[in-house]
């Protein structure tokens, strides 16, 4: 049966005890409201490690004041059950006051990379993500931590932080889990009304168009982006935030597509901002 822990000191002591006993620890950091994307990470972690710690913390430092922190969907009882069924041993649910007590001052930033792509419209977002992940890695002392490829920029930034700061864990990337019509699973999909939900399928459909073109031999990034843009333009409900081809090594825009290129998109449907991507 999964054990819920909310005190940081208790979580640290439990993780240290597991390590002393020679147990491997897998970590699945989340903000809750689980869908199959989350449970796929938990199942993989449970298969790879002796114990899995799932963390559930809606991290305030990665939300700007105008974003959806307060209305971010929550369901602790359902999440506890799903994490248990997916084989997690612990659900760590710290609160804001213990993660960021009065006088908190330390932040981790992967410079440059945090202000590209999603960082343009969400300037403090990745600083919050890297800071909370560094804290969770220190508290839970995992051998491996699991992240979904849907948040491609987050994944690349966390890998970079781990390399740059010589952190002692492996980052495991897991494929994006999709609805049957292609829409990437996201806790934010619940915000969509039926028309927006229908239009949202054009995001993955646009990426598929780009992929088809590249698989047919196109190497010019602009042509692949044009194909995706044309698909997204089929619905007036979609407002593109960005659609870019970048190098996975630098996050800088690239003229050519091929291995090591990421095509990333963020689009608004009403007030809801969805992201998706494709890598080659
Ligand atoms: O991907 C998320 O849900 C969050 O950004 C993460 C990694 C749990 C950090 O708060």
Short mmCIF file of C-alpha atoms and ligand atoms in Angstrom, two decimals:
data_model
loop_
_atom_site.label_atom_id
_atom_site.label_comp_id
_atom_site.label_asym_id
_atom_site.label_seq_id
_atom_site.Cartn_x
_atom_site.Cartn_y
_atom_site.Cartn_z
CA UNK A 1 0.00 0.00 0.00
CA UNK A 2 1.33 3.44 -0.94
CA UNK A 3 2.45 5.67 1.92
CA UNK A 4 1.69 9.40 1.82
CA UNK A 5 4.39 11.67 3.28
CA UNK A 6 4.14 15.45 3.52
CA UNK A 7 7.03 16.42 5.82
CA UNK A 8 10.34 17.08 4.04
CA UNK A 9 12.45 15.72 6.95
CA UNK A 10 10.44 12.48 7.00
CA UNK A 11 10.83 12.06 3.22
CA UNK A 12 14.58 12.67 3.49
CA UNK A 13 14.89 10.12 6.31
CA UNK A 14 12.87 7.51 4.39
CA UNK A 15 14.94 8.01 1.21
CA UNK A 16 18.22 7.87 3.18
CA UNK A 17 17.01 4.65 4.83
CA UNK A 18 16.21 3.09 1.45
CA UNK A 19 19.66 3.97 0.16
CA UNK A 20 21.32 2.55 3.32
CA UNK A 21 19.44 -0.69 2.67
CA UNK A 22 20.84 -0.76 -0.89
CA UNK A 23 17.47 -0.08 -2.52
CA UNK A 24 17.30 1.78 -5.84
CA UNK A 25 14.94 4.77 -5.90
CA UNK A 26 12.95 6.03 -8.89
CA UNK A 27 11.43 9.51 -8.73
CA UNK A 28 8.41 10.75 -10.66
CA UNK A 29 7.97 14.50 -10.07
CA UNK A 30 4.43 15.68 -10.83
CA UNK A 31 1.89 18.41 -10.16
CA UNK A 32 -0.89 15.85 -9.83
CA UNK A 33 -4.23 15.31 -11.57
CA UNK A 34 -2.84 12.15 -13.08
CA UNK A 35 -3.51 10.84 -16.57
CA UNK A 36 -1.91 7.98 -18.46
CA UNK A 37 1.13 10.14 -19.23
CA UNK A 38 1.91 10.25 -15.50
CA UNK A 39 1.08 6.62 -14.83
CA UNK A 40 3.33 5.51 -17.72
CA UNK A 41 6.25 7.18 -15.89
CA UNK A 42 5.28 5.51 -12.60
CA UNK A 43 4.93 2.05 -14.17
CA UNK A 44 8.33 2.38 -15.83
CA UNK A 45 9.93 3.61 -12.60
CA UNK A 46 8.35 0.76 -10.62
CA UNK A 47 9.75 -1.70 -13.17
CA UNK A 48 13.26 -0.17 -13.08
CA UNK A 49 13.67 0.48 -9.33
CA UNK A 50 13.11 -1.15 -5.93
CA UNK A 51 11.02 1.82 -4.76
CA UNK A 52 9.25 4.66 -6.54
CA UNK A 53 8.58 8.03 -4.98
CA UNK A 54 5.92 10.08 -6.76
CA UNK A 55 5.99 13.74 -5.78
CA UNK A 56 2.83 15.83 -6.03
CA UNK A 57 3.47 19.53 -5.62
CA UNK A 58 1.84 22.33 -7.60
CA UNK A 59 4.99 24.41 -7.62
CA UNK A 60 4.18 28.13 -7.24
CA UNK A 61 7.60 29.33 -8.47
CA UNK A 62 6.95 28.06 -12.00
CA UNK A 63 3.69 30.02 -12.40
CA UNK A 64 3.56 33.74 -13.18
CA UNK A 65 1.00 35.77 -11.21
CA UNK A 66 -1.39 35.79 -14.23
CA UNK A 67 -1.24 32.00 -14.77
CA UNK A 68 -3.45 29.13 -13.60
CA UNK A 69 -1.82 28.24 -10.23
CA UNK A 70 -5.02 28.67 -8.20
CA UNK A 71 -7.28 26.84 -10.64
CA UNK A 72 -4.74 24.10 -11.53
CA UNK A 73 -6.84 20.88 -11.27
CA UNK A 74 -6.41 18.82 -8.09
CA UNK A 75 -7.69 15.45 -6.87
CA UNK A 76 -5.51 13.98 -4.13
CA UNK A 77 -7.59 10.89 -3.32
CA UNK A 78 -7.81 9.77 -6.96
CA UNK A 79 -4.12 10.52 -7.50
CA UNK A 80 -3.14 8.47 -4.43
CA UNK A 81 -5.10 5.49 -5.76
CA UNK A 82 -3.62 5.78 -9.28
CA UNK A 83 -0.04 6.08 -7.98
CA UNK A 84 -0.64 3.06 -5.74
CA UNK A 85 -2.01 1.02 -8.65
CA UNK A 86 0.98 2.05 -10.78
CA UNK A 87 3.35 0.56 -8.20
CA UNK A 88 4.62 3.64 -6.35
CA UNK A 89 5.74 3.12 -2.74
CA UNK A 90 5.48 6.74 -1.61
CA UNK A 91 3.48 9.84 -2.55
CA UNK A 92 5.34 12.92 -1.35
CA UNK A 93 3.04 15.95 -0.96
CA UNK A 94 4.97 18.83 0.61
CA UNK A 95 3.26 22.19 1.12
CA UNK A 96 4.31 25.63 -0.11
CA UNK A 97 5.36 26.85 3.33
CA UNK A 98 7.84 24.02 3.84
CA UNK A 99 9.22 24.07 0.26
CA UNK A 100 9.56 27.87 0.19
CA UNK A 101 9.64 29.13 3.81
CA UNK A 102 9.75 32.87 4.50
CA UNK A 103 13.15 34.20 3.49
CA UNK A 104 13.69 31.57 0.77
CA UNK A 105 16.41 32.85 -1.59
CA UNK A 106 17.99 30.16 -3.79
CA UNK A 107 17.11 29.49 -7.44
CA UNK A 108 18.69 27.33 -10.13
CA UNK A 109 18.64 28.63 -13.72
CA UNK A 110 19.87 27.02 -16.91
CA UNK A 111 20.86 30.30 -18.52
CA UNK A 112 19.71 31.06 -22.05
CA UNK A 113 17.76 27.83 -22.49
CA UNK A 114 15.17 28.98 -19.95
CA UNK A 115 14.30 32.07 -21.96
CA UNK A 116 13.77 30.30 -25.32
CA UNK A 117 10.49 28.82 -26.71
CA UNK A 118 8.05 28.54 -23.74
CA UNK A 119 10.39 30.81 -21.77
CA UNK A 120 9.42 33.77 -23.97
CA UNK A 121 5.79 33.82 -22.82
CA UNK A 122 6.61 32.20 -19.43
CA UNK A 123 9.78 34.05 -18.33
CA UNK A 124 10.07 32.61 -14.79
CA UNK A 125 8.71 29.15 -15.57
CA UNK A 126 11.89 27.11 -16.11
CA UNK A 127 13.72 28.73 -13.21
CA UNK A 128 10.87 27.43 -11.02
CA UNK A 129 11.01 23.97 -12.62
CA UNK A 130 14.79 23.55 -12.23
CA UNK A 131 14.69 24.91 -8.69
CA UNK A 132 11.94 22.58 -7.53
CA UNK A 133 13.50 19.58 -9.31
CA UNK A 134 16.88 20.30 -7.68
CA UNK A 135 15.12 20.41 -4.29
CA UNK A 136 13.17 17.20 -4.96
CA UNK A 137 16.36 15.43 -6.12
CA UNK A 138 18.09 16.49 -2.87
CA UNK A 139 15.18 15.40 -0.68
CA UNK A 140 14.45 12.07 -2.39
CA UNK A 141 18.01 11.07 -3.45
CA UNK A 142 16.81 9.12 -6.51
CA UNK A 143 18.93 6.92 -8.76
CA UNK A 144 16.65 7.81 -11.66
CA UNK A 145 13.99 10.46 -12.33
CA UNK A 146 11.33 10.10 -15.02
CA UNK A 147 10.02 12.88 -17.27
CA UNK A 148 7.67 12.87 -20.26
CA UNK A 149 8.83 13.96 -23.71
CA UNK A 150 5.70 16.09 -24.12
CA UNK A 151 7.50 18.75 -22.07
CA UNK A 152 10.53 18.56 -24.37
CA UNK A 153 12.11 21.85 -23.34
CA UNK A 154 11.66 20.98 -19.65
CA UNK A 155 13.29 17.59 -20.25
CA UNK A 156 16.30 19.10 -22.10
CA UNK A 157 16.72 21.79 -19.43
CA UNK A 158 16.60 19.27 -16.57
CA UNK A 159 19.11 17.02 -18.33
CA UNK A 160 21.38 20.05 -18.80
CA UNK A 161 21.08 21.03 -15.12
CA UNK A 162 21.95 17.48 -14.04
CA UNK A 163 25.01 17.47 -16.32
CA UNK A 164 26.16 20.98 -15.46
CA UNK A 165 25.77 20.52 -11.68
CA UNK A 166 27.16 16.94 -11.66
CA UNK A 167 24.00 15.64 -10.02
CA UNK A 168 24.13 11.98 -9.20
CA UNK A 169 21.11 10.59 -11.01
CA UNK A 170 19.95 9.47 -14.43
CA UNK A 171 17.14 11.30 -16.23
CA UNK A 172 14.86 8.88 -18.07
CA UNK A 173 12.74 10.28 -20.93
CA UNK A 174 9.41 8.62 -21.69
CA UNK A 175 7.32 8.98 -24.89
CA UNK A 176 4.31 11.30 -25.01
CA UNK A 177 1.05 9.50 -24.30
CA UNK A 178 -1.79 10.59 -26.61
CA UNK A 179 -5.57 10.41 -26.75
CA UNK A 180 -6.91 8.21 -29.57
CA UNK A 181 -7.27 11.29 -31.82
CA UNK A 182 -3.64 12.30 -31.30
CA UNK A 183 -4.01 15.06 -28.69
CA UNK A 184 -1.11 14.86 -26.23
CA UNK A 185 -2.38 14.07 -22.74
CA UNK A 186 -2.18 17.03 -20.37
CA UNK A 187 -3.83 17.93 -17.08
CA UNK A 188 -4.81 21.20 -18.79
CA UNK A 189 -6.96 19.42 -21.42
CA UNK A 190 -9.85 19.52 -18.89
CA UNK A 191 -10.06 23.29 -19.42
CA UNK A 192 -11.10 22.86 -23.09
CA UNK A 193 -14.74 23.23 -24.12
CA UNK A 194 -16.00 20.73 -26.76
CA UNK A 195 -15.18 22.99 -29.76
CA UNK A 196 -11.71 23.77 -28.43
CA UNK A 197 -11.12 20.08 -27.67
CA UNK A 198 -11.97 19.22 -31.29
CA UNK A 199 -9.73 21.97 -32.69
CA UNK A 200 -6.88 20.91 -30.36
CA UNK A 201 -6.33 17.75 -32.43
CA UNK A 202 -4.91 20.03 -35.17
CA UNK A 203 -1.81 20.56 -33.00
CA UNK A 204 -0.63 16.95 -33.26
CA UNK A 205 -2.04 16.74 -36.81
CA UNK A 206 0.17 19.70 -37.78
CA UNK A 207 3.23 17.96 -36.37
CA UNK A 208 2.28 14.80 -38.25
CA UNK A 209 2.17 16.81 -41.52
CA UNK A 210 5.67 18.11 -40.80
CA UNK A 211 6.88 14.60 -39.99
CA UNK A 212 5.44 13.17 -43.22
CA UNK A 213 7.24 15.81 -45.25
CA UNK A 214 10.57 15.17 -43.52
CA UNK A 215 10.16 11.41 -43.89
CA UNK A 216 9.58 12.00 -47.61
CA UNK A 217 13.00 13.70 -47.80
CA UNK A 218 12.40 17.38 -46.95
CA UNK A 219 15.32 18.82 -45.01
CA UNK A 220 14.38 22.53 -44.95
CA UNK A 221 12.95 23.45 -41.56
CA UNK A 222 10.85 26.26 -43.02
CA UNK A 223 8.99 23.83 -45.32
CA UNK A 224 8.22 21.47 -42.44
CA UNK A 225 7.03 24.39 -40.31
CA UNK A 226 4.87 25.70 -43.18
CA UNK A 227 3.10 22.34 -43.41
CA UNK A 228 2.40 22.33 -39.67
CA UNK A 229 1.30 25.99 -39.73
CA UNK A 230 -1.17 25.32 -42.57
CA UNK A 231 -2.81 22.52 -40.56
CA UNK A 232 -3.07 24.68 -37.42
CA UNK A 233 -4.65 27.46 -39.52
CA UNK A 234 -7.62 25.18 -40.25
CA UNK A 235 -9.25 26.36 -37.02
CA UNK A 236 -9.70 30.02 -36.06
CA UNK A 237 -9.85 28.84 -32.41
CA UNK A 238 -6.10 28.14 -32.46
CA UNK A 239 -3.63 30.98 -31.81
CA UNK A 240 -0.02 29.92 -32.26
CA UNK A 241 2.30 31.10 -29.47
CA UNK A 242 5.36 29.65 -31.23
CA UNK A 243 6.15 26.98 -33.79
CA UNK A 244 9.88 26.45 -34.20
CA UNK A 245 12.52 23.99 -35.31
CA UNK A 246 15.46 24.00 -32.90
CA UNK A 247 18.59 21.97 -32.24
CA UNK A 248 18.22 19.65 -29.23
CA UNK A 249 21.84 20.40 -28.33
CA UNK A 250 21.51 24.17 -28.09
CA UNK A 251 17.78 25.01 -28.34
CA UNK A 252 18.79 27.47 -31.08
CA UNK A 253 16.66 27.71 -34.26
CA UNK A 254 17.89 25.51 -37.08
CA UNK A 255 17.50 25.85 -40.87
CA UNK A 256 17.66 22.09 -41.46
CA UNK A 257 15.60 19.26 -40.00
CA UNK A 258 17.02 15.83 -39.30
CA UNK A 259 18.30 13.79 -36.37
CA UNK A 260 18.75 16.05 -33.34
CA UNK A 261 16.05 18.53 -34.43
CA UNK A 262 13.05 19.30 -32.27
CA UNK A 263 9.94 20.87 -33.77
CA UNK A 264 8.07 22.42 -30.87
CA UNK A 265 4.71 24.15 -30.78
CA UNK A 266 2.70 26.04 -28.20
CA UNK A 267 -0.80 27.23 -29.00
CA UNK A 268 -3.66 28.89 -27.19
CA UNK A 269 -7.23 27.66 -27.35
CA UNK A 270 -9.06 30.44 -25.53
CA UNK A 271 -7.06 30.92 -22.32
CA UNK A 272 -5.65 27.40 -22.36
CA UNK A 273 -2.10 27.02 -23.60
CA UNK A 274 -1.14 23.59 -24.94
CA UNK A 275 2.26 22.34 -26.08
CA UNK A 276 3.42 19.45 -28.22
CA UNK A 277 6.53 18.51 -30.17
CA UNK A 278 8.19 16.13 -32.50
CA UNK A 279 11.81 15.05 -32.52
CA UNK A 280 13.70 13.26 -35.25
O1 LIG B 1 6.07 18.65 -15.51
C1 LIG B 1 5.60 18.97 -14.40
O2 LIG B 1 4.54 18.51 -13.98
C2 LIG B 1 6.36 19.98 -13.55
O3 LIG B 1 6.94 20.97 -14.31
C3 LIG B 1 7.39 19.33 -12.61
C4 LIG B 1 8.50 18.65 -13.38
C5 LIG B 1 6.71 18.34 -11.70
C6 LIG B 1 8.05 20.40 -11.73
O4 LIG B 1 7.11 21.06 -10.93
#
